[in-house]
Amino acid sequence: MNNFLYLLLFWSIAVTANENHVFDIRTKFSMKNIFCAIEHNDVIGVDNRVSAASGRGFGNGSVNSLLVLKNGENTVTITVAALDWFNLESKGTNKDIDFNSESNCSLNISKFNRNDGSMNPIIKFEVKINKDGVPKAYVNGKLDNILEKKVETIEYSAGIIKNKIYDIDFSEFPHEMKVYKFSKKISINGVPDWNWDKASEFNNSEEQLIRLKKEYLIRWELYNSKNINKIKELMMPALSNWSLATGSETNDIFNSYGLEGIFNSKSFNMHPIDWDNFEVKVMNDGKLVKMVYKDDPSFSPLTMNYFDEDESVEAFSPVFSLINNEWVEVL
């Protein structure tokens, strides 16, 4: 599913309690004058890239992060960058760009009981700028110098020329942007036994990669032939996970993707796959894997064009796990 639909489901609030599971893990976030991305076990739950590119750098809301968490130890990561990286005048300076002194990004993770509405806090995790202009992490209100910290330079632009999906607006993907990544371990119990948690680790072998590409090709042909029933059949392990995580019915989740409307629209066609334009994204200790477009990771090999009042581009981005030596669509 594409990035928008992924977030739509990620943000969904369970209105029907699943008889086998009674709580959500809610991540409430707040972002101010900063670029910020929040990950749970390497899976991005939310970022404010669009707001940052517009010069605002704000974001507030809550996500249900249960689906990508496991029993035991999990990793929560906050990645931040100075907002002026998204300023055209700052590009190509090859020097540090200062943070606004009031920049911050925070999250509160809590266990929400679906039955009685109670909320039990797990962690408060915040990144603020100190008096020297350097991002620092605070856990439960106290400075934490022990957690894992990385400073990286992100080379977003792959400069794709051949078989482009669309002309990327690189104002959203500053080249060689300096980011600060802060990661904290948290322990959670009572999470469902997800099928992906039993998966074998992706090792990036040629055999694994060839078989992964084959799964995308199978789905590409199904989308191209508008075979909704078979698409749904292959999605069912993922739909079951979404159902357990959100309390929604699998049919309702599948219908929310709007495939029937897309297939019946004017000028529907699948974008041809050029494997040179995609790379593998590995998450959750190698148990979750997907392929993403190098210039914009919200796009996948399953990208289509259609007409809905105007020309539209849609990407479905399934996440796979290697279960019993078979690639299975799990998210």
Short mmCIF file of C-alpha atoms in Angstrom, two decimals:
data_model
loop_
_atom_site.label_atom_id
_atom_site.label_comp_id
_atom_site.label_asym_id
_atom_site.label_seq_id
_atom_site.Cartn_x
_atom_site.Cartn_y
_atom_site.Cartn_z
CA MET A 1 0.00 0.00 0.00
CA ASN A 2 1.23 3.53 -0.54
CA ASN A 3 2.59 5.81 2.14
CA PHE A 4 -0.69 7.70 2.61
CA LEU A 5 -2.73 4.55 3.12
CA TYR A 6 -0.06 3.12 5.38
CA LEU A 7 -0.33 6.13 7.65
CA LEU A 8 -4.11 6.13 7.41
CA LEU A 9 -4.21 2.62 8.82
CA PHE A 10 -1.37 3.28 11.21
CA TRP A 11 -3.35 6.15 12.69
CA SER A 12 -6.61 4.23 12.87
CA ILE A 13 -8.34 3.95 16.23
CA ALA A 14 -9.86 0.59 17.05
CA VAL A 15 -13.59 0.98 17.48
CA THR A 16 -14.30 -2.72 17.78
CA ALA A 17 -12.34 -4.60 20.41
CA ASN A 18 -10.72 -7.77 19.04
CA GLU A 19 -11.56 -10.66 21.32
CA ASN A 20 -7.94 -11.85 21.25
CA HIS A 21 -6.30 -8.52 21.94
CA VAL A 22 -7.40 -5.63 24.13
CA PHE A 23 -4.78 -2.88 23.90
CA ASP A 24 -3.03 -0.56 21.47
CA ILE A 25 0.40 1.00 21.77
CA ARG A 26 -0.15 4.69 21.12
CA THR A 27 2.69 7.00 20.13
CA LYS A 28 1.72 10.63 20.59
CA PHE A 29 4.12 13.04 18.87
CA SER A 30 4.85 16.75 18.65
CA MET A 31 7.27 18.48 16.25
CA LYS A 32 8.20 22.16 16.19
CA ASN A 33 10.58 24.15 13.92
CA ILE A 34 12.44 20.99 12.90
CA PHE A 35 12.53 18.06 10.51
CA CYS A 36 11.66 14.94 12.50
CA ALA A 37 11.02 11.28 11.70
CA ILE A 38 9.88 8.72 14.26
CA GLU A 39 10.63 5.02 13.83
CA HIS A 40 9.67 1.90 15.74
CA ASN A 41 12.10 -0.96 15.02
CA ASP A 42 13.31 0.85 11.85
CA VAL A 43 9.77 1.28 10.48
CA ILE A 44 8.85 4.93 9.96
CA GLY A 45 5.57 5.66 11.70
CA VAL A 46 5.46 9.36 10.88
CA ASP A 47 7.59 12.25 9.66
CA ASN A 48 6.93 15.90 8.87
CA ARG A 49 8.87 16.07 5.59
CA VAL A 50 6.14 17.92 3.71
CA SER A 51 5.80 20.50 6.49
CA ALA A 52 9.58 20.91 6.64
CA ALA A 53 9.79 21.42 2.87
CA SER A 54 7.18 24.18 3.16
CA GLY A 55 9.32 25.92 5.79
CA ARG A 56 7.10 25.17 8.79
CA GLY A 57 8.52 22.02 10.37
CA PHE A 58 5.51 21.23 12.54
CA GLY A 59 3.51 18.11 13.30
CA ASN A 60 1.20 16.81 16.01
CA GLY A 61 -0.85 13.65 16.34
CA SER A 62 -0.96 10.06 17.50
CA VAL A 63 -0.23 6.72 15.81
CA ASN A 64 -1.05 3.15 16.80
CA SER A 65 2.39 1.51 16.61
CA LEU A 66 1.35 -1.93 17.87
CA LEU A 67 1.75 -3.66 14.51
CA VAL A 68 5.54 -3.23 14.29
CA LEU A 69 6.34 -3.96 17.94
CA LYS A 70 7.23 -7.32 19.44
CA ASN A 71 7.33 -8.88 22.88
CA GLY A 72 10.50 -7.99 24.72
CA GLU A 73 13.02 -5.39 23.56
CA ASN A 74 12.10 -2.82 20.91
CA THR A 75 13.90 0.23 19.54
CA VAL A 76 12.37 3.68 19.18
CA THR A 77 14.30 6.22 17.08
CA ILE A 78 13.93 9.97 16.67
CA THR A 79 15.78 11.45 13.68
CA VAL A 80 16.08 15.23 13.44
CA ALA A 81 17.63 17.81 11.13
CA ALA A 82 17.74 21.60 11.11
CA LEU A 83 14.82 23.09 9.20
CA ASP A 84 17.02 25.29 7.02
CA TRP A 85 18.28 22.22 5.17
CA PHE A 86 14.99 22.52 3.28
CA ASN A 87 15.72 26.16 2.38
CA LEU A 88 16.88 26.46 -1.24
CA GLU A 89 19.37 29.15 -0.27
CA SER A 90 21.10 26.70 2.09
CA LYS A 91 21.67 23.99 -0.50
CA GLY A 92 25.20 23.30 -1.63
CA THR A 93 26.75 25.18 1.28
CA ASN A 94 28.67 22.10 2.50
CA LYS A 95 28.61 23.39 6.05
CA ASP A 96 26.63 22.89 9.22
CA ILE A 97 23.21 24.49 9.33
CA ASP A 98 22.05 25.73 12.70
CA PHE A 99 18.95 24.60 14.53
CA ASN A 100 16.37 27.04 15.73
CA SER A 101 16.86 27.34 19.50
CA GLU A 102 13.20 26.40 20.02
CA SER A 103 13.34 23.31 17.79
CA ASN A 104 12.11 20.10 19.39
CA CYS A 105 10.60 16.73 18.63
CA SER A 106 8.94 14.61 21.29
CA LEU A 107 6.96 11.42 21.66
CA ASN A 108 5.01 9.75 24.42
CA ILE A 109 4.39 6.01 24.14
CA SER A 110 1.53 4.55 26.16
CA LYS A 111 -0.49 1.35 26.39
CA PHE A 112 -4.14 2.09 25.63
CA ASN A 113 -6.75 -0.36 26.92
CA ARG A 114 -9.53 -0.76 24.35
CA ASN A 115 -12.03 -1.96 26.95
CA ASP A 116 -11.86 0.70 29.63
CA GLY A 117 -10.01 3.51 27.86
CA SER A 118 -7.19 3.63 30.39
CA MET A 119 -3.75 4.86 29.30
CA ASN A 120 -0.55 3.59 30.96
CA PRO A 121 2.64 5.52 30.07
CA ILE A 122 5.69 3.60 28.84
CA ILE A 123 8.18 6.32 27.93
CA LYS A 124 8.50 10.04 27.19
CA PHE A 125 11.29 10.65 24.67
CA GLU A 126 12.26 14.15 23.51
CA VAL A 127 14.99 15.83 21.47
CA LYS A 128 15.70 19.49 22.28
CA ILE A 129 18.44 21.94 21.33
CA ASN A 130 20.91 22.90 24.08
CA LYS A 131 22.53 26.33 24.58
CA ASP A 132 25.34 25.37 22.19
CA GLY A 133 22.87 24.63 19.40
CA VAL A 134 23.35 20.84 19.62
CA PRO A 135 20.44 18.35 19.74
CA LYS A 136 20.22 16.42 23.00
CA ALA A 137 17.89 13.61 24.06
CA TYR A 138 15.78 13.53 27.18
CA VAL A 139 14.01 10.45 28.55
CA ASN A 140 11.18 10.96 31.02
CA GLY A 141 12.27 14.57 31.46
CA LYS A 142 15.95 13.87 32.18
CA LEU A 143 19.00 14.29 29.94
CA ASP A 144 20.08 10.85 28.67
CA ASN A 145 23.70 10.60 27.50
CA ILE A 146 23.69 6.78 27.48
CA LEU A 147 21.25 6.10 24.65
CA GLU A 148 22.53 5.40 21.16
CA LYS A 149 23.30 8.50 19.08
CA LYS A 150 24.43 8.74 15.45
CA VAL A 151 25.23 11.70 13.24
CA GLU A 152 24.82 10.89 9.55
CA THR A 153 24.86 12.60 6.19
CA ILE A 154 21.92 11.47 4.06
CA GLU A 155 22.39 11.33 0.30
CA TYR A 156 18.74 11.25 -0.72
CA SER A 157 19.05 11.91 -4.43
CA ALA A 158 20.04 8.94 -6.60
CA GLY A 159 19.69 11.12 -9.68
CA ILE A 160 17.41 8.69 -11.50
CA ILE A 161 17.22 9.54 -15.18
CA LYS A 162 15.90 6.43 -16.94
CA ASN A 163 12.31 5.21 -16.42
CA LYS A 164 11.52 7.81 -13.76
CA ILE A 165 8.22 7.40 -11.94
CA TYR A 166 7.80 11.16 -11.78
CA ASP A 167 9.88 14.31 -11.42
CA ILE A 168 10.80 14.33 -7.76
CA ASP A 169 10.52 17.61 -5.86
CA PHE A 170 13.96 17.53 -4.28
CA SER A 171 12.99 20.36 -1.93
CA GLU A 172 11.58 17.51 0.17
CA PHE A 173 14.81 15.50 -0.03
CA PRO A 174 17.81 17.76 0.67
CA HIS A 175 21.00 16.19 -0.61
CA GLU A 176 23.77 15.50 1.95
CA MET A 177 21.51 16.60 4.81
CA LYS A 178 23.06 16.19 8.25
CA VAL A 179 20.77 14.30 10.63
CA TYR A 180 20.97 13.32 14.28
CA LYS A 181 19.52 9.92 15.20
CA PHE A 182 18.70 9.03 18.82
CA SER A 183 17.61 5.48 19.64
CA LYS A 184 16.20 4.13 22.89
CA LYS A 185 15.37 0.55 23.90
CA ILE A 186 12.00 -0.11 25.46
CA SER A 187 10.45 -3.33 26.74
CA ILE A 188 6.87 -4.29 25.92
CA ASN A 189 4.90 -7.42 26.80
CA GLY A 190 1.51 -8.79 25.79
CA VAL A 191 1.96 -7.99 22.09
CA PRO A 192 0.32 -10.46 19.67
CA ASP A 193 2.52 -13.21 18.22
CA TRP A 194 2.93 -11.62 14.80
CA ASN A 195 3.75 -13.93 11.91
CA TRP A 196 6.71 -11.71 10.93
CA ASP A 197 8.36 -12.18 14.34
CA LYS A 198 9.02 -15.84 13.44
CA ALA A 199 10.64 -14.89 10.13
CA SER A 200 14.18 -15.72 9.05
CA GLU A 201 16.59 -12.81 8.81
CA PHE A 202 17.13 -11.24 5.40
CA ASN A 203 20.80 -11.66 4.46
CA ASN A 204 20.76 -9.88 1.09
CA SER A 205 21.92 -13.00 -0.74
CA GLU A 206 21.41 -13.17 -4.49
CA GLU A 207 18.92 -16.00 -4.04
CA GLN A 208 16.81 -14.09 -1.52
CA LEU A 209 16.83 -10.97 -3.67
CA ILE A 210 15.82 -12.84 -6.83
CA ARG A 211 12.91 -14.46 -5.03
CA LEU A 212 11.85 -11.15 -3.50
CA LYS A 213 11.80 -9.52 -6.94
CA LYS A 214 9.71 -12.44 -8.18
CA GLU A 215 7.06 -11.66 -5.55
CA TYR A 216 6.88 -8.08 -6.81
CA LEU A 217 6.59 -9.29 -10.41
CA ILE A 218 3.74 -11.64 -9.47
CA ARG A 219 1.89 -8.76 -7.86
CA TRP A 220 2.71 -6.38 -10.71
CA GLU A 221 1.02 -8.76 -13.15
CA LEU A 222 -2.00 -9.11 -10.86
CA TYR A 223 -2.40 -5.34 -10.61
CA ASN A 224 -1.89 -4.99 -14.35
CA SER A 225 -4.63 -7.56 -15.03
CA LYS A 226 -6.85 -6.03 -12.28
CA ASN A 227 -7.18 -9.39 -10.53
CA ILE A 228 -8.62 -8.08 -7.25
CA ASN A 229 -9.47 -11.50 -5.80
CA LYS A 230 -5.93 -12.84 -6.19
CA ILE A 231 -4.43 -9.59 -4.90
CA LYS A 232 -6.58 -9.89 -1.80
CA GLU A 233 -5.60 -13.54 -1.34
CA LEU A 234 -1.88 -12.67 -1.30
CA MET A 235 -2.59 -9.76 1.05
CA MET A 236 -4.50 -11.87 3.56
CA PRO A 237 -1.61 -12.44 6.04
CA ALA A 238 -1.06 -8.68 6.10
CA LEU A 239 -4.79 -7.93 6.34
CA SER A 240 -5.05 -10.31 9.30
CA ASN A 241 -2.24 -8.46 11.06
CA TRP A 242 -3.87 -5.10 10.39
CA SER A 243 -7.17 -6.47 11.68
CA LEU A 244 -5.64 -7.62 14.94
CA ALA A 245 -3.77 -4.35 15.37
CA THR A 246 -6.73 -2.06 14.64
CA GLY A 247 -9.82 -4.09 15.53
CA SER A 248 -11.18 -3.58 11.99
CA GLU A 249 -12.47 -6.30 9.66
CA THR A 250 -10.14 -7.56 6.91
CA ASN A 251 -12.72 -6.75 4.20
CA ASP A 252 -13.06 -3.18 5.44
CA ILE A 253 -9.28 -2.75 5.45
CA PHE A 254 -8.91 -4.14 1.94
CA ASN A 255 -11.76 -2.01 0.60
CA SER A 256 -10.14 1.10 2.11
CA TYR A 257 -7.32 0.76 -0.41
CA GLY A 258 -9.73 1.80 -3.17
CA LEU A 259 -8.40 -0.65 -5.75
CA GLU A 260 -11.71 -1.09 -7.55
CA GLY A 261 -11.98 2.66 -8.14
CA ILE A 262 -8.37 2.87 -9.35
CA PHE A 263 -8.79 -0.08 -11.73
CA ASN A 264 -12.00 1.39 -13.16
CA SER A 265 -10.54 4.86 -13.66
CA LYS A 266 -9.46 6.29 -16.96
CA SER A 267 -6.01 5.62 -18.35
CA PHE A 268 -5.02 3.08 -15.69
CA ASN A 269 -1.62 1.56 -16.34
CA MET A 270 1.19 0.05 -14.31
CA HIS A 271 4.56 1.77 -14.37
CA PRO A 272 7.20 -0.63 -15.75
CA ILE A 273 9.74 -1.86 -13.20
CA ASP A 274 13.35 -0.79 -13.64
CA TRP A 275 15.17 -2.64 -10.87
CA ASP A 276 18.12 -0.22 -11.07
CA ASN A 277 15.81 2.46 -9.64
CA PHE A 278 14.96 0.50 -6.48
CA GLU A 279 16.78 -0.65 -3.38
CA VAL A 280 16.00 -2.92 -0.44
CA LYS A 281 14.94 -1.40 2.89
CA VAL A 282 15.53 -3.78 5.80
CA MET A 283 13.66 -3.29 9.09
CA ASN A 284 13.16 -4.93 12.46
CA ASP A 285 16.41 -6.92 12.62
CA GLY A 286 16.00 -8.19 9.08
CA LYS A 287 12.54 -9.64 9.65
CA LEU A 288 10.71 -7.00 7.59
CA VAL A 289 11.79 -6.14 4.05
CA LYS A 290 10.51 -4.03 1.18
CA MET A 291 11.84 -2.38 -1.97
CA VAL A 292 11.70 1.39 -2.31
CA TYR A 293 12.29 3.93 -5.06
CA LYS A 294 15.76 5.44 -4.57
CA ASP A 295 14.64 9.04 -5.06
CA ASP A 296 11.49 8.80 -2.93
CA PRO A 297 11.09 5.82 -0.55
CA SER A 298 7.31 6.24 -0.43
CA PHE A 299 7.19 4.65 -3.91
CA SER A 300 7.66 0.98 -4.73
CA PRO A 301 7.89 -1.32 -7.78
CA LEU A 302 4.07 -1.52 -7.59
CA THR A 303 3.39 1.96 -8.92
CA MET A 304 0.51 2.86 -11.20
CA ASN A 305 -0.81 5.85 -13.11
CA TYR A 306 -4.49 6.65 -13.51
CA PHE A 307 -6.87 9.55 -14.05
CA ASP A 308 -9.04 10.72 -11.14
CA GLU A 309 -10.11 14.30 -11.93
CA ASP A 310 -6.46 14.78 -12.88
CA GLU A 311 -3.43 12.60 -13.51
CA SER A 312 -2.56 10.59 -10.39
CA VAL A 313 0.27 8.33 -9.31
CA GLU A 314 -0.34 5.61 -6.72
CA ALA A 315 2.11 3.18 -5.12
CA PHE A 316 1.34 0.08 -3.09
CA SER A 317 4.25 -0.86 -0.87
CA PRO A 318 3.87 -4.31 0.72
CA VAL A 319 6.27 -5.40 3.44
CA PHE A 320 7.53 -8.99 3.27
CA SER A 321 8.92 -11.53 5.73
CA LEU A 322 10.75 -14.77 4.95
CA ILE A 323 8.57 -17.37 6.69
CA ASN A 324 9.25 -21.09 6.22
CA ASN A 325 11.55 -20.15 3.34
CA GLU A 326 8.75 -18.31 1.51
CA TRP A 327 8.27 -14.56 1.07
CA VAL A 328 4.99 -13.62 2.74
CA GLU A 329 3.27 -10.22 2.59
CA VAL A 330 2.86 -9.31 6.29
CA LEU A 331 2.22 -5.52 6.30
#
